Amino acid sequence: MPLTDEIESERRSLLGLCYRLLGTVADAEDAVQETYVRWLRLSDEERTAIRAPGAWLTRVAGRVCLDMLGSARARRERYVGEWLPEPVPDGSPLAASVSVDPIEHVTRDESVSMALLVLLESLSPAQRVAFVMHDVFGVPFGEISDTVGRSPDAVRQLASQARRQVREQRAGTASREQHDAVARAFAAATMTGDLEALVAVLDPDVVLRSDGGGRASAALRPVRGADRVSRFLLGLPRLEPDAVMDGVEMPDGLGFLATLHDLPSAVFSLDVGGDRITAVYIMRNPDKLTQWT
């Protein structure tokens, strides 16, 4: 049975929701596909009885993602090296798929920023679902309770716990203008090989994480400290001397795309606090560079 235009029109919003919950486009697409399979399995009478198909699909997609999050940690124990969420360009349809943008919570761009997606990995699956569905998509707690199998008050508490953790860890995050100024200084120091200047733009406790997924060279463990991170970064051009680095707009702010023979080789995103970089994320896994072709 084919999907109606009304049901098919929900796909973009569902993909945005599932991406924020799961962290990769491929997993999000799988979750959306499973959501539509469950819709098609309903009888005609059951579908007719659903007054708000979009809300039904959102709840089911959340449930599918909750189940996938439960098994994700076991799968990532077998992952080669560090696991990072999939970065997307600024203005990606995934970022524009939020139906409600509560100003007092997270902004549309921030909800797909690398820094926030990494932070969301530290939440429990139920906290992540409650936070994303309510604070990003504006789904009422009563509807989320059906998704996570808990009372509305319990869901409210889950979202509150997640929100508090997000605010605490994101406190002091630089403005877009500050971020981009620091990113430009980072690029200048990196391209000129100026170790002293690069160390100066990095927080003393900076952490670099790179994800190759076993398919591209990457540090298997986090690199910590300004001196070690600087030396690691300045050694990268020797690995791919023909790579071309360009600045790109990302939800976090200015980032960098490395291309090799016109194909994406790596995406660099930065987390900036004050006037220094606190985290560097390097995506090398080609399976997670699908949005940059």
Short mmCIF file of C-alpha atoms in Angstrom, two decimals:
data_model
loop_
_atom_site.label_atom_id
_atom_site.label_comp_id
_atom_site.label_asym_id
_atom_site.label_seq_id
_atom_site.Cartn_x
_atom_site.Cartn_y
_atom_site.Cartn_z
CA MET A 1 0.00 0.00 0.00
CA PRO A 2 1.55 3.35 -1.03
CA LEU A 3 1.97 6.15 1.49
CA THR A 4 -0.38 9.13 1.12
CA ASP A 5 1.05 12.58 0.48
CA GLU A 6 0.09 13.62 4.01
CA ILE A 7 2.05 10.76 5.56
CA GLU A 8 4.99 11.08 3.18
CA SER A 9 5.26 14.81 3.98
CA GLU A 10 6.27 13.92 7.55
CA ARG A 11 9.46 12.20 6.38
CA ARG A 12 11.70 15.26 6.62
CA SER A 13 10.65 16.09 10.17
CA LEU A 14 10.99 12.45 11.23
CA LEU A 15 14.47 12.26 9.71
CA GLY A 16 15.52 15.37 11.65
CA LEU A 17 14.17 13.91 14.88
CA CYS A 18 15.85 10.53 14.40
CA TYR A 19 19.17 12.12 13.42
CA ARG A 20 19.25 14.10 16.66
CA LEU A 21 18.39 10.99 18.63
CA LEU A 22 20.79 8.57 16.92
CA GLY A 23 23.64 10.76 15.68
CA THR A 24 24.04 9.42 12.14
CA VAL A 25 22.05 9.90 8.95
CA ALA A 26 22.12 6.19 8.07
CA ASP A 27 20.66 5.15 11.44
CA ALA A 28 18.08 7.93 11.17
CA GLU A 29 17.00 6.71 7.75
CA ASP A 30 16.66 3.16 9.10
CA ALA A 31 14.53 4.41 11.99
CA VAL A 32 12.25 6.41 9.69
CA GLN A 33 11.85 3.42 7.40
CA GLU A 34 10.86 1.24 10.36
CA THR A 35 8.36 3.91 11.46
CA TYR A 36 6.65 3.83 8.07
CA VAL A 37 6.67 0.03 8.07
CA ARG A 38 4.74 0.11 11.35
CA TRP A 39 2.25 2.56 9.84
CA LEU A 40 1.69 0.30 6.85
CA ARG A 41 1.15 -2.70 9.12
CA LEU A 42 -1.90 -1.03 10.65
CA SER A 43 -5.30 -2.03 9.38
CA ASP A 44 -7.39 0.51 7.48
CA GLU A 45 -9.63 0.86 10.55
CA GLU A 46 -6.65 1.53 12.83
CA ARG A 47 -5.24 4.20 10.50
CA THR A 48 -8.63 5.88 10.17
CA ALA A 49 -8.93 6.05 13.96
CA ILE A 50 -5.68 8.06 14.24
CA ARG A 51 -6.72 11.73 14.31
CA ALA A 52 -3.19 13.16 14.07
CA PRO A 53 -0.99 10.91 11.90
CA GLY A 54 2.00 13.23 12.26
CA ALA A 55 1.91 12.99 16.05
CA TRP A 56 1.49 9.20 15.83
CA LEU A 57 4.50 8.89 13.52
CA THR A 58 6.60 11.11 15.81
CA ARG A 59 5.79 9.00 18.86
CA VAL A 60 6.55 5.78 17.02
CA ALA A 61 9.81 7.17 15.60
CA GLY A 62 10.84 8.13 19.12
CA ARG A 63 10.09 4.60 20.32
CA VAL A 64 12.09 3.07 17.46
CA CYS A 65 15.04 5.34 18.28
CA LEU A 66 14.78 4.52 21.98
CA ASP A 67 15.09 0.82 21.13
CA MET A 68 18.03 1.52 18.81
CA LEU A 69 19.78 3.62 21.46
CA GLY A 70 19.50 0.73 23.87
CA SER A 71 21.54 -1.51 21.57
CA ALA A 72 23.86 1.21 20.25
CA ARG A 73 26.25 1.12 23.20
CA ALA A 74 26.86 -2.60 22.75
CA ARG A 75 27.54 -2.05 19.03
CA ARG A 76 29.93 0.81 19.75
CA GLU A 77 32.00 -1.37 22.05
CA ARG A 78 33.02 -3.17 18.86
CA TYR A 79 33.61 0.09 16.97
CA VAL A 80 37.21 0.70 15.88
CA GLY A 81 38.52 3.73 17.78
CA GLU A 82 36.46 6.71 18.86
CA TRP A 83 32.80 6.99 17.83
CA LEU A 84 31.55 10.48 16.93
CA PRO A 85 28.19 11.71 15.62
CA GLU A 86 27.96 12.50 11.92
CA PRO A 87 28.62 16.20 11.17
CA VAL A 88 26.35 18.13 8.82
CA PRO A 89 26.82 21.46 7.02
CA ASP A 90 25.13 24.60 8.24
CA GLY A 91 21.75 24.95 6.53
CA SER A 92 21.36 21.19 6.12
CA PRO A 93 17.75 20.01 5.72
CA LEU A 94 18.35 18.06 8.92
CA ALA A 95 18.82 21.35 10.77
CA ALA A 96 15.77 22.94 9.18
CA SER A 97 13.42 20.12 10.09
CA VAL A 98 12.47 21.38 13.56
CA SER A 99 8.77 22.13 13.74
CA VAL A 100 8.98 24.09 17.01
CA ASP A 101 11.94 26.18 18.13
CA PRO A 102 11.48 27.16 21.80
CA ILE A 103 13.83 30.11 22.34
CA GLU A 104 14.29 29.29 26.00
CA HIS A 105 15.68 25.88 25.16
CA VAL A 106 18.07 25.06 22.30
CA THR A 107 18.23 26.84 18.99
CA ARG A 108 17.62 25.07 15.72
CA ASP A 109 21.28 25.16 14.67
CA GLU A 110 22.57 24.21 18.10
CA SER A 111 20.40 21.11 18.11
CA VAL A 112 22.54 19.62 15.31
CA SER A 113 25.87 21.08 16.43
CA MET A 114 28.67 18.60 16.89
CA ALA A 115 29.27 19.79 20.44
CA LEU A 116 25.67 19.19 21.51
CA LEU A 117 25.37 15.85 19.71
CA VAL A 118 28.51 14.66 21.50
CA LEU A 119 27.08 15.88 24.79
CA LEU A 120 23.80 14.04 24.15
CA GLU A 121 25.78 10.80 24.00
CA SER A 122 26.38 11.14 27.75
CA LEU A 123 22.64 11.10 28.51
CA SER A 124 20.64 7.96 29.13
CA PRO A 125 18.50 6.90 26.15
CA ALA A 126 15.29 7.95 27.96
CA GLN A 127 16.76 11.35 28.88
CA ARG A 128 17.88 11.94 25.32
CA VAL A 129 14.48 11.06 23.88
CA ALA A 130 12.64 13.24 26.40
CA PHE A 131 14.97 16.20 25.87
CA VAL A 132 15.05 16.11 22.07
CA MET A 133 11.34 15.45 21.62
CA HIS A 134 10.27 18.18 24.07
CA ASP A 135 12.99 20.85 24.01
CA VAL A 136 13.76 20.66 20.29
CA PHE A 137 10.51 19.45 18.72
CA GLY A 138 8.00 20.75 21.26
CA VAL A 139 6.24 17.41 21.79
CA PRO A 140 4.05 17.51 24.95
CA PHE A 141 5.19 15.40 27.89
CA GLY A 142 1.94 13.43 27.78
CA GLU A 143 2.73 12.20 24.27
CA ILE A 144 6.36 11.47 25.10
CA SER A 145 5.19 9.32 28.02
CA ASP A 146 3.63 6.94 25.49
CA THR A 147 6.99 6.73 23.73
CA VAL A 148 9.21 6.02 26.74
CA GLY A 149 6.63 4.09 28.77
CA ARG A 150 6.74 6.40 31.79
CA SER A 151 4.34 8.86 33.40
CA PRO A 152 4.25 12.48 32.15
CA ASP A 153 5.76 13.64 35.45
CA ALA A 154 8.60 11.14 35.07
CA VAL A 155 9.21 12.32 31.51
CA ARG A 156 9.21 15.94 32.67
CA GLN A 157 11.89 14.99 35.20
CA LEU A 158 13.95 13.22 32.55
CA ALA A 159 13.87 16.29 30.31
CA SER A 160 14.73 18.55 33.24
CA GLN A 161 17.74 16.42 34.18
CA ALA A 162 18.96 16.43 30.58
CA ARG A 163 18.41 20.18 30.22
CA ARG A 164 20.38 20.86 33.40
CA GLN A 165 23.27 18.73 32.20
CA VAL A 166 23.28 20.45 28.81
CA ARG A 167 23.28 23.91 30.38
CA GLU A 168 26.06 23.04 32.82
CA GLN A 169 28.33 21.59 30.17
CA ARG A 170 27.57 24.28 27.60
CA ALA A 171 28.06 27.17 30.03
CA GLY A 172 30.63 29.63 28.69
CA THR A 173 30.24 28.57 25.07
CA ALA A 174 31.46 31.31 22.75
CA SER A 175 29.15 33.34 20.55
CA ARG A 176 29.17 32.66 16.81
CA GLU A 177 31.39 35.69 16.23
CA GLN A 178 33.86 34.66 18.94
CA HIS A 179 33.88 31.09 17.67
CA ASP A 180 34.66 32.12 14.11
CA ALA A 181 37.45 34.51 15.17
CA VAL A 182 39.14 31.74 17.16
CA ALA A 183 38.60 29.28 14.28
CA ARG A 184 40.34 31.65 11.87
CA ALA A 185 43.30 31.97 14.25
CA PHE A 186 43.36 28.17 14.51
CA ALA A 187 43.43 27.84 10.72
CA ALA A 188 46.21 30.40 10.33
CA ALA A 189 48.40 28.70 12.91
CA THR A 190 47.74 25.25 11.47
CA MET A 191 48.41 26.21 7.85
CA THR A 192 51.65 28.03 8.69
CA GLY A 193 52.84 25.30 11.03
CA ASP A 194 53.20 27.80 13.90
CA LEU A 195 53.30 25.55 16.96
CA GLU A 196 53.45 28.41 19.46
CA ALA A 197 50.47 30.21 17.92
CA LEU A 198 48.46 26.99 17.78
CA VAL A 199 49.15 26.17 21.42
CA ALA A 200 48.05 29.70 22.33
CA VAL A 201 44.62 29.28 20.72
CA LEU A 202 43.98 25.93 22.43
CA ASP A 203 42.70 25.51 25.97
CA PRO A 204 45.35 23.81 28.15
CA ASP A 205 42.91 20.93 28.70
CA VAL A 206 41.75 20.69 25.07
CA VAL A 207 40.69 17.24 23.87
CA LEU A 208 40.91 16.05 20.25
CA ARG A 209 38.78 13.12 19.13
CA SER A 210 38.87 11.62 15.65
CA ASP A 211 36.61 8.99 14.11
CA GLY A 212 37.89 6.80 11.31
CA GLY A 213 35.62 3.84 11.97
CA GLY A 214 38.38 1.48 10.90
CA ARG A 215 38.06 2.80 7.35
CA ALA A 216 40.44 5.77 7.55
CA SER A 217 43.44 6.64 9.69
CA ALA A 218 42.51 8.31 12.98
CA ALA A 219 43.67 8.45 16.57
CA LEU A 220 42.21 5.44 18.35
CA ARG A 221 42.04 7.34 21.65
CA PRO A 222 41.46 10.99 22.57
CA VAL A 223 44.49 13.27 22.38
CA ARG A 224 44.65 15.55 25.42
CA GLY A 225 46.48 18.77 26.20
CA ALA A 226 47.39 21.78 24.09
CA ASP A 227 50.94 20.67 23.25
CA ARG A 228 49.99 17.12 22.23
CA VAL A 229 46.95 18.26 20.24
CA SER A 230 49.03 20.91 18.44
CA ARG A 231 51.71 18.42 17.45
CA PHE A 232 49.08 15.94 16.30
CA LEU A 233 47.38 18.56 14.11
CA LEU A 234 50.62 19.85 12.62
CA GLY A 235 51.58 16.30 11.67
CA LEU A 236 48.39 15.67 9.67
CA PRO A 237 49.52 17.34 6.38
CA ARG A 238 52.32 14.78 6.08
CA LEU A 239 49.71 12.00 5.95
CA GLU A 240 47.81 13.51 3.01
CA PRO A 241 50.04 16.17 1.43
CA ASP A 242 47.66 16.63 -1.53
CA ALA A 243 44.61 17.37 0.63
CA VAL A 244 42.99 20.80 0.28
CA MET A 245 41.51 22.50 3.35
CA ASP A 246 38.64 24.97 3.09
CA GLY A 247 36.56 26.80 5.65
CA VAL A 248 32.92 25.68 5.83
CA GLU A 249 29.92 26.89 7.78
CA MET A 250 28.71 24.36 10.34
CA PRO A 251 25.99 24.52 13.00
CA ASP A 252 28.78 25.08 15.58
CA GLY A 253 30.25 27.93 13.53
CA LEU A 254 33.23 28.00 11.19
CA GLY A 255 34.70 24.54 10.58
CA PHE A 256 36.97 23.02 7.97
CA LEU A 257 36.57 20.49 5.17
CA ALA A 258 39.55 18.60 3.82
CA THR A 259 39.15 17.21 0.31
CA LEU A 260 41.41 14.80 -1.52
CA HIS A 261 40.99 14.44 -5.29
CA ASP A 262 37.68 16.34 -5.01
CA LEU A 263 36.29 13.90 -2.42
CA PRO A 264 35.69 14.70 1.26
CA SER A 265 38.54 13.36 3.37
CA ALA A 266 37.82 14.90 6.78
CA VAL A 267 35.61 17.43 8.53
CA PHE A 268 37.03 19.43 11.43
CA SER A 269 34.64 21.01 13.94
CA LEU A 270 35.63 23.06 16.97
CA ASP A 271 34.12 23.66 20.37
CA VAL A 272 35.12 27.11 21.62
CA GLY A 273 34.80 28.42 25.16
CA GLY A 274 35.71 32.07 25.66
CA ASP A 275 38.71 32.75 23.45
CA ARG A 276 40.13 29.23 23.27
CA ILE A 277 39.29 25.91 21.68
CA THR A 278 38.19 23.32 24.22
CA ALA A 279 37.55 20.42 21.86
CA VAL A 280 38.48 19.41 18.32
CA TYR A 281 36.41 16.81 16.47
CA ILE A 282 37.75 15.21 13.29
CA MET A 283 35.46 13.03 11.20
CA ARG A 284 37.37 10.71 8.85
CA ASN A 285 34.93 7.83 8.51
CA PRO A 286 33.67 8.02 4.91
CA ASP A 287 30.32 6.55 5.97
CA LYS A 288 29.77 9.71 8.04
CA LEU A 289 30.83 12.19 5.36
CA THR A 290 27.76 11.60 3.20
CA GLN A 291 26.46 15.15 3.64
CA TRP A 292 29.67 16.70 2.28
CA THR A 293 29.85 15.22 -1.21
#
